[in-house]
Amino acid sequence: MTTLSLPFSTERLLLRPFTPDDVDDLYAYQSLPEVARYLYRPPLTREQCAQSLTRRAAGTAWAEDGDALALAVCPVGEEKVVGEVVLKLASARARQAEIGWTFNPAYGGRGYATEAARATAGRAFAELGVHRLFARLDVLNTGSVRVCERLGMRREAHLVENDLDEVRWGSEYVYATLAREWKADRA
């Protein structure tokens, strides 16, 4: 089983495992309709956030399809969680992983999502041996589209009305990059 060295820092952020003490910060953004709409689910209750934290704390394995690592993102020197980055092992055999991020809109426009996703992607390639990293996002989520583009990921697919929440059909983009492309872009 491969593991990710945790916690790790960027210039402005600390990425670490979630703890039960993070429930209020998680609830602050996971309960927002404008956040949930891009996740194709209703906003979470505080109790659902607490249950999610229990699952996240237990989910640190990276060996089988479906294993996921959820990292709390905190500004350096602060305990406050402003968002999260998740790596999900889509195919252990093909070394493919999905990356996703969710941030509190109150901290938007500061580049935190790009900085956290870039650092996590780099570790996915370097430490976890990922061959292909991809992101799936709602086409209306222009903030996440910009993050993918800043990371140098290419748009590989536009899936039309492929998911349904309680209100609407959603379309999604798939962005991806390969380990060799990631390395070449940083050389």
PDB file of C-alpha atoms in Angstrom:
ATOM      1  CA  MET A   1       0.000   0.000   0.000  1.00  0.00           C
ATOM      2  CA  THR A   2       1.289   3.437  -0.931  1.00  0.00           C
ATOM      3  CA  THR A   3       0.758   6.374   1.387  1.00  0.00           C
ATOM      4  CA  LEU A   4       0.909  10.129   1.127  1.00  0.00           C
ATOM      5  CA  SER A   5       3.233  12.035   3.471  1.00  0.00           C
ATOM      6  CA  LEU A   6       0.924  14.071   5.686  1.00  0.00           C
ATOM      7  CA  PRO A   7       0.613  16.825   6.590  1.00  0.00           C
ATOM      8  CA  PHE A   8       2.298  18.952   3.932  1.00  0.00           C
ATOM      9  CA  SER A   9       2.489  22.663   3.266  1.00  0.00           C
ATOM     10  CA  THR A  10       2.588  25.110   0.413  1.00  0.00           C
ATOM     11  CA  GLU A  11       3.694  28.716   0.700  1.00  0.00           C
ATOM     12  CA  ARG A  12       0.327  29.732   2.174  1.00  0.00           C
ATOM     13  CA  LEU A  13      -1.512  26.524   3.053  1.00  0.00           C
ATOM     14  CA  LEU A  14      -1.340  23.466   5.290  1.00  0.00           C
ATOM     15  CA  LEU A  15      -2.965  20.284   3.958  1.00  0.00           C
ATOM     16  CA  ARG A  16      -3.718  17.732   6.644  1.00  0.00           C
ATOM     17  CA  PRO A  17      -6.130  14.941   7.544  1.00  0.00           C
ATOM     18  CA  PHE A  18      -9.525  16.029   8.832  1.00  0.00           C
ATOM     19  CA  THR A  19     -10.295  15.702  12.552  1.00  0.00           C
ATOM     20  CA  PRO A  20     -13.640  15.674  14.396  1.00  0.00           C
ATOM     21  CA  ASP A  21     -12.852  19.231  15.552  1.00  0.00           C
ATOM     22  CA  ASP A  22     -13.304  20.415  11.941  1.00  0.00           C
ATOM     23  CA  VAL A  23     -17.068  19.896  11.938  1.00  0.00           C
ATOM     24  CA  ASP A  24     -18.038  23.581  12.226  1.00  0.00           C
ATOM     25  CA  ASP A  25     -15.673  24.652   9.448  1.00  0.00           C
ATOM     26  CA  LEU A  26     -16.824  21.797   7.198  1.00  0.00           C
ATOM     27  CA  TYR A  27     -20.469  22.596   7.867  1.00  0.00           C
ATOM     28  CA  ALA A  28     -19.844  26.288   7.073  1.00  0.00           C
ATOM     29  CA  TYR A  29     -19.433  25.454   3.371  1.00  0.00           C
ATOM     30  CA  GLN A  30     -20.904  21.967   2.900  1.00  0.00           C
ATOM     31  CA  SER A  31     -24.274  23.329   4.085  1.00  0.00           C
ATOM     32  CA  LEU A  32     -24.415  26.007   1.383  1.00  0.00           C
ATOM     33  CA  PRO A  33     -26.762  25.461  -1.587  1.00  0.00           C
ATOM     34  CA  GLU A  34     -24.286  27.211  -3.931  1.00  0.00           C
ATOM     35  CA  VAL A  35     -21.632  24.637  -2.986  1.00  0.00           C
ATOM     36  CA  ALA A  36     -23.893  21.568  -3.013  1.00  0.00           C
ATOM     37  CA  ARG A  37     -25.302  22.339  -6.476  1.00  0.00           C
ATOM     38  CA  TYR A  38     -21.974  21.442  -8.085  1.00  0.00           C
ATOM     39  CA  LEU A  39     -21.783  18.206  -6.089  1.00  0.00           C
ATOM     40  CA  TYR A  40     -25.205  16.969  -7.308  1.00  0.00           C
ATOM     41  CA  ARG A  41     -26.580  16.550  -3.831  1.00  0.00           C
ATOM     42  CA  PRO A  42     -28.471  18.613  -1.278  1.00  0.00           C
ATOM     43  CA  PRO A  43     -26.578  20.733   1.254  1.00  0.00           C
ATOM     44  CA  LEU A  44     -25.321  18.699   4.220  1.00  0.00           C
ATOM     45  CA  THR A  45     -26.661  19.016   7.748  1.00  0.00           C
ATOM     46  CA  ARG A  46     -24.266  19.443  10.664  1.00  0.00           C
ATOM     47  CA  GLU A  47     -24.915  15.801  11.614  1.00  0.00           C
ATOM     48  CA  GLN A  48     -24.042  14.650   8.075  1.00  0.00           C
ATOM     49  CA  CYS A  49     -20.829  16.682   8.250  1.00  0.00           C
ATOM     50  CA  ALA A  50     -19.924  14.969  11.539  1.00  0.00           C
ATOM     51  CA  GLN A  51     -20.582  11.547   9.965  1.00  0.00           C
ATOM     52  CA  SER A  52     -18.504  12.547   6.948  1.00  0.00           C
ATOM     53  CA  LEU A  53     -15.589  13.458   9.215  1.00  0.00           C
ATOM     54  CA  THR A  54     -15.734  10.019  10.847  1.00  0.00           C
ATOM     55  CA  ARG A  55     -15.546   8.347   7.427  1.00  0.00           C
ATOM     56  CA  ARG A  56     -12.781  10.678   6.241  1.00  0.00           C
ATOM     57  CA  ALA A  57     -10.652  10.015   9.317  1.00  0.00           C
ATOM     58  CA  ALA A  58     -10.956   6.264   8.721  1.00  0.00           C
ATOM     59  CA  GLY A  59     -10.349   6.526   4.962  1.00  0.00           C
ATOM     60  CA  THR A  60      -6.595   6.854   4.610  1.00  0.00           C
ATOM     61  CA  ALA A  61      -5.872   3.687   2.631  1.00  0.00           C
ATOM     62  CA  TRP A  62      -4.655   4.002  -0.959  1.00  0.00           C
ATOM     63  CA  ALA A  63      -4.648   0.503  -2.415  1.00  0.00           C
ATOM     64  CA  GLU A  64      -8.011  -0.457  -3.897  1.00  0.00           C
ATOM     65  CA  ASP A  65     -10.352   1.119  -6.423  1.00  0.00           C
ATOM     66  CA  GLY A  66     -12.537   3.632  -4.618  1.00  0.00           C
ATOM     67  CA  ASP A  67     -10.090   4.423  -1.803  1.00  0.00           C
ATOM     68  CA  ALA A  68     -10.071   8.147  -1.142  1.00  0.00           C
ATOM     69  CA  LEU A  69      -7.905  10.624   0.718  1.00  0.00           C
ATOM     70  CA  ALA A  70      -9.617  13.798   1.906  1.00  0.00           C
ATOM     71  CA  LEU A  71      -7.346  16.628   2.987  1.00  0.00           C
ATOM     72  CA  ALA A  72      -8.388  19.645   5.018  1.00  0.00           C
ATOM     73  CA  VAL A  73      -6.955  22.898   3.659  1.00  0.00           C
ATOM     74  CA  CYS A  74      -5.981  25.526   6.252  1.00  0.00           C
ATOM     75  CA  PRO A  75      -4.162  28.841   5.843  1.00  0.00           C
ATOM     76  CA  VAL A  76      -0.684  28.472   7.385  1.00  0.00           C
ATOM     77  CA  GLY A  77      -0.749  29.435  11.040  1.00  0.00           C
ATOM     78  CA  GLU A  78      -4.525  29.059  11.359  1.00  0.00           C
ATOM     79  CA  GLU A  79      -6.639  26.151  12.546  1.00  0.00           C
ATOM     80  CA  LYS A  80      -9.583  27.139  10.325  1.00  0.00           C
ATOM     81  CA  VAL A  81     -10.461  24.772   7.466  1.00  0.00           C
ATOM     82  CA  VAL A  82     -11.277  26.806   4.349  1.00  0.00           C
ATOM     83  CA  GLY A  83     -11.755  23.885   1.977  1.00  0.00           C
ATOM     84  CA  GLU A  84     -10.696  20.413   0.988  1.00  0.00           C
ATOM     85  CA  VAL A  85      -8.965  18.446  -1.708  1.00  0.00           C
ATOM     86  CA  VAL A  86      -9.884  14.812  -2.335  1.00  0.00           C
ATOM     87  CA  LEU A  87      -7.911  12.167  -4.208  1.00  0.00           C
ATOM     88  CA  LYS A  88      -9.879   9.067  -5.189  1.00  0.00           C
ATOM     89  CA  LEU A  89      -8.209   5.973  -6.586  1.00  0.00           C
ATOM     90  CA  ALA A  90     -10.271   5.282  -9.709  1.00  0.00           C
ATOM     91  CA  SER A  91      -8.159   2.350 -10.947  1.00  0.00           C
ATOM     92  CA  ALA A  92      -5.337   0.803  -8.938  1.00  0.00           C
ATOM     93  CA  ARG A  93      -4.252  -1.324 -11.901  1.00  0.00           C
ATOM     94  CA  ALA A  94      -4.123   1.608 -14.334  1.00  0.00           C
ATOM     95  CA  ARG A  95      -2.864   4.035 -11.639  1.00  0.00           C
ATOM     96  CA  GLN A  96      -5.630   6.534 -12.369  1.00  0.00           C
ATOM     97  CA  ALA A  97      -6.917   8.940  -9.754  1.00  0.00           C
ATOM     98  CA  GLU A  98      -9.607  11.578  -9.584  1.00  0.00           C
ATOM     99  CA  ILE A  99      -8.902  14.883  -7.892  1.00  0.00           C
ATOM    100  CA  GLY A 100     -11.595  17.171  -6.582  1.00  0.00           C
ATOM    101  CA  TRP A 101     -11.824  20.250  -4.412  1.00  0.00           C
ATOM    102  CA  THR A 102     -14.496  22.072  -2.495  1.00  0.00           C
ATOM    103  CA  PHE A 103     -13.899  25.437  -0.846  1.00  0.00           C
ATOM    104  CA  ASN A 104     -15.803  27.830   1.330  1.00  0.00           C
ATOM    105  CA  PRO A 105     -16.898  30.658  -1.008  1.00  0.00           C
ATOM    106  CA  ALA A 106     -16.003  33.159   1.724  1.00  0.00           C
ATOM    107  CA  TYR A 107     -12.354  32.391   0.896  1.00  0.00           C
ATOM    108  CA  GLY A 108     -12.779  32.505  -2.890  1.00  0.00           C
ATOM    109  CA  GLY A 109     -10.607  34.586  -5.158  1.00  0.00           C
ATOM    110  CA  ARG A 110      -7.424  34.013  -3.173  1.00  0.00           C
ATOM    111  CA  GLY A 111      -6.003  31.181  -5.276  1.00  0.00           C
ATOM    112  CA  TYR A 112      -6.333  28.654  -2.452  1.00  0.00           C
ATOM    113  CA  ALA A 113      -8.031  25.999  -4.610  1.00  0.00           C
ATOM    114  CA  THR A 114      -5.362  26.193  -7.308  1.00  0.00           C
ATOM    115  CA  GLU A 115      -2.513  26.171  -4.785  1.00  0.00           C
ATOM    116  CA  ALA A 116      -3.937  23.222  -2.838  1.00  0.00           C
ATOM    117  CA  ALA A 117      -4.845  21.230  -5.956  1.00  0.00           C
ATOM    118  CA  ARG A 118      -1.408  21.837  -7.525  1.00  0.00           C
ATOM    119  CA  ALA A 119       0.383  20.626  -4.392  1.00  0.00           C
ATOM    120  CA  THR A 120      -1.886  17.592  -4.058  1.00  0.00           C
ATOM    121  CA  ALA A 121      -1.519  16.675  -7.737  1.00  0.00           C
ATOM    122  CA  GLY A 122       2.260  16.907  -7.463  1.00  0.00           C
ATOM    123  CA  ARG A 123       2.238  14.543  -4.507  1.00  0.00           C
ATOM    124  CA  ALA A 124      -0.157  12.171  -6.278  1.00  0.00           C
ATOM    125  CA  PHE A 125       2.333  11.800  -9.117  1.00  0.00           C
ATOM    126  CA  ALA A 126       5.500  11.794  -6.995  1.00  0.00           C
ATOM    127  CA  GLU A 127       4.434   9.790  -3.943  1.00  0.00           C
ATOM    128  CA  LEU A 128       1.447   7.711  -5.038  1.00  0.00           C
ATOM    129  CA  GLY A 129       2.703   6.805  -8.511  1.00  0.00           C
ATOM    130  CA  VAL A 130      -0.383   8.095 -10.306  1.00  0.00           C
ATOM    131  CA  HIS A 131      -0.168   7.757 -14.106  1.00  0.00           C
ATOM    132  CA  ARG A 132      -3.261   9.833 -15.010  1.00  0.00           C
ATOM    133  CA  LEU A 133      -5.026  12.374 -12.846  1.00  0.00           C
ATOM    134  CA  PHE A 134      -8.470  13.615 -13.837  1.00  0.00           C
ATOM    135  CA  ALA A 135     -11.138  15.973 -12.538  1.00  0.00           C
ATOM    136  CA  ARG A 136     -14.862  15.830 -13.216  1.00  0.00           C
ATOM    137  CA  LEU A 137     -16.811  19.052 -12.801  1.00  0.00           C
ATOM    138  CA  ASP A 138     -20.104  20.680 -13.619  1.00  0.00           C
ATOM    139  CA  VAL A 139     -19.744  22.826 -16.742  1.00  0.00           C
ATOM    140  CA  LEU A 140     -21.358  25.741 -14.887  1.00  0.00           C
ATOM    141  CA  ASN A 141     -18.639  25.628 -12.218  1.00  0.00           C
ATOM    142  CA  THR A 142     -16.438  28.217 -13.895  1.00  0.00           C
ATOM    143  CA  GLY A 143     -14.183  28.516 -10.844  1.00  0.00           C
ATOM    144  CA  SER A 144     -13.214  24.852 -11.077  1.00  0.00           C
ATOM    145  CA  VAL A 145     -12.803  25.109 -14.845  1.00  0.00           C
ATOM    146  CA  ARG A 146     -10.243  27.870 -14.224  1.00  0.00           C
ATOM    147  CA  VAL A 147      -8.451  25.746 -11.595  1.00  0.00           C
ATOM    148  CA  CYS A 148      -8.114  22.864 -14.073  1.00  0.00           C
ATOM    149  CA  GLU A 149      -6.788  25.206 -16.729  1.00  0.00           C
ATOM    150  CA  ARG A 150      -4.304  26.822 -14.313  1.00  0.00           C
ATOM    151  CA  LEU A 151      -3.058  23.326 -13.469  1.00  0.00           C
ATOM    152  CA  GLY A 152      -2.398  22.695 -17.163  1.00  0.00           C
ATOM    153  CA  MET A 153      -4.995  19.945 -17.436  1.00  0.00           C
ATOM    154  CA  ARG A 154      -6.601  19.353 -20.820  1.00  0.00           C
ATOM    155  CA  ARG A 155     -10.347  19.090 -21.361  1.00  0.00           C
ATOM    156  CA  GLU A 156     -10.907  15.531 -22.531  1.00  0.00           C
ATOM    157  CA  ALA A 157     -14.682  15.290 -22.502  1.00  0.00           C
ATOM    158  CA  HIS A 158     -17.910  17.238 -22.348  1.00  0.00           C
ATOM    159  CA  LEU A 159     -20.667  14.955 -21.081  1.00  0.00           C
ATOM    160  CA  VAL A 160     -24.094  16.409 -21.791  1.00  0.00           C
ATOM    161  CA  GLU A 161     -26.864  16.059 -19.192  1.00  0.00           C
ATOM    162  CA  ASN A 162     -25.148  13.068 -17.614  1.00  0.00           C
ATOM    163  CA  ASP A 163     -26.230  13.684 -14.020  1.00  0.00           C
ATOM    164  CA  LEU A 164     -29.441  14.709 -12.289  1.00  0.00           C
ATOM    165  CA  ASP A 165     -29.907  16.448  -8.990  1.00  0.00           C
ATOM    166  CA  GLU A 166     -33.318  17.279  -7.503  1.00  0.00           C
ATOM    167  CA  VAL A 167     -33.776  20.260  -9.829  1.00  0.00           C
ATOM    168  CA  ARG A 168     -31.837  19.976 -13.063  1.00  0.00           C
ATOM    169  CA  TRP A 169     -29.847  17.890 -15.444  1.00  0.00           C
ATOM    170  CA  GLY A 170     -26.170  18.702 -15.182  1.00  0.00           C
ATOM    171  CA  SER A 171     -23.479  18.436 -17.798  1.00  0.00           C
ATOM    172  CA  GLU A 172     -19.877  17.833 -16.912  1.00  0.00           C
ATOM    173  CA  TYR A 173     -16.371  18.348 -18.172  1.00  0.00           C
ATOM    174  CA  VAL A 174     -13.560  15.882 -17.662  1.00  0.00           C
ATOM    175  CA  TYR A 175     -10.076  17.381 -17.422  1.00  0.00           C
ATOM    176  CA  ALA A 176      -6.923  15.277 -17.132  1.00  0.00           C
ATOM    177  CA  THR A 177      -3.161  15.222 -17.226  1.00  0.00           C
ATOM    178  CA  LEU A 178      -0.602  12.425 -17.368  1.00  0.00           C
ATOM    179  CA  ALA A 179       2.402  12.082 -15.075  1.00  0.00           C
ATOM    180  CA  ARG A 180       4.840  12.740 -17.928  1.00  0.00           C
ATOM    181  CA  GLU A 181       2.927  15.869 -18.967  1.00  0.00           C
ATOM    182  CA  TRP A 182       2.855  17.122 -15.387  1.00  0.00           C
ATOM    183  CA  LYS A 183       6.587  16.595 -15.046  1.00  0.00           C
ATOM    184  CA  ALA A 184       7.324  18.258 -18.423  1.00  0.00           C
ATOM    185  CA  ASP A 185       5.184  21.285 -17.533  1.00  0.00           C
ATOM    186  CA  ARG A 186       7.182  21.801 -14.357  1.00  0.00           C
ATOM    187  CA  ALA A 187      10.640  21.319 -15.927  1.00  0.00           C
TER     188      ALA A 187
END
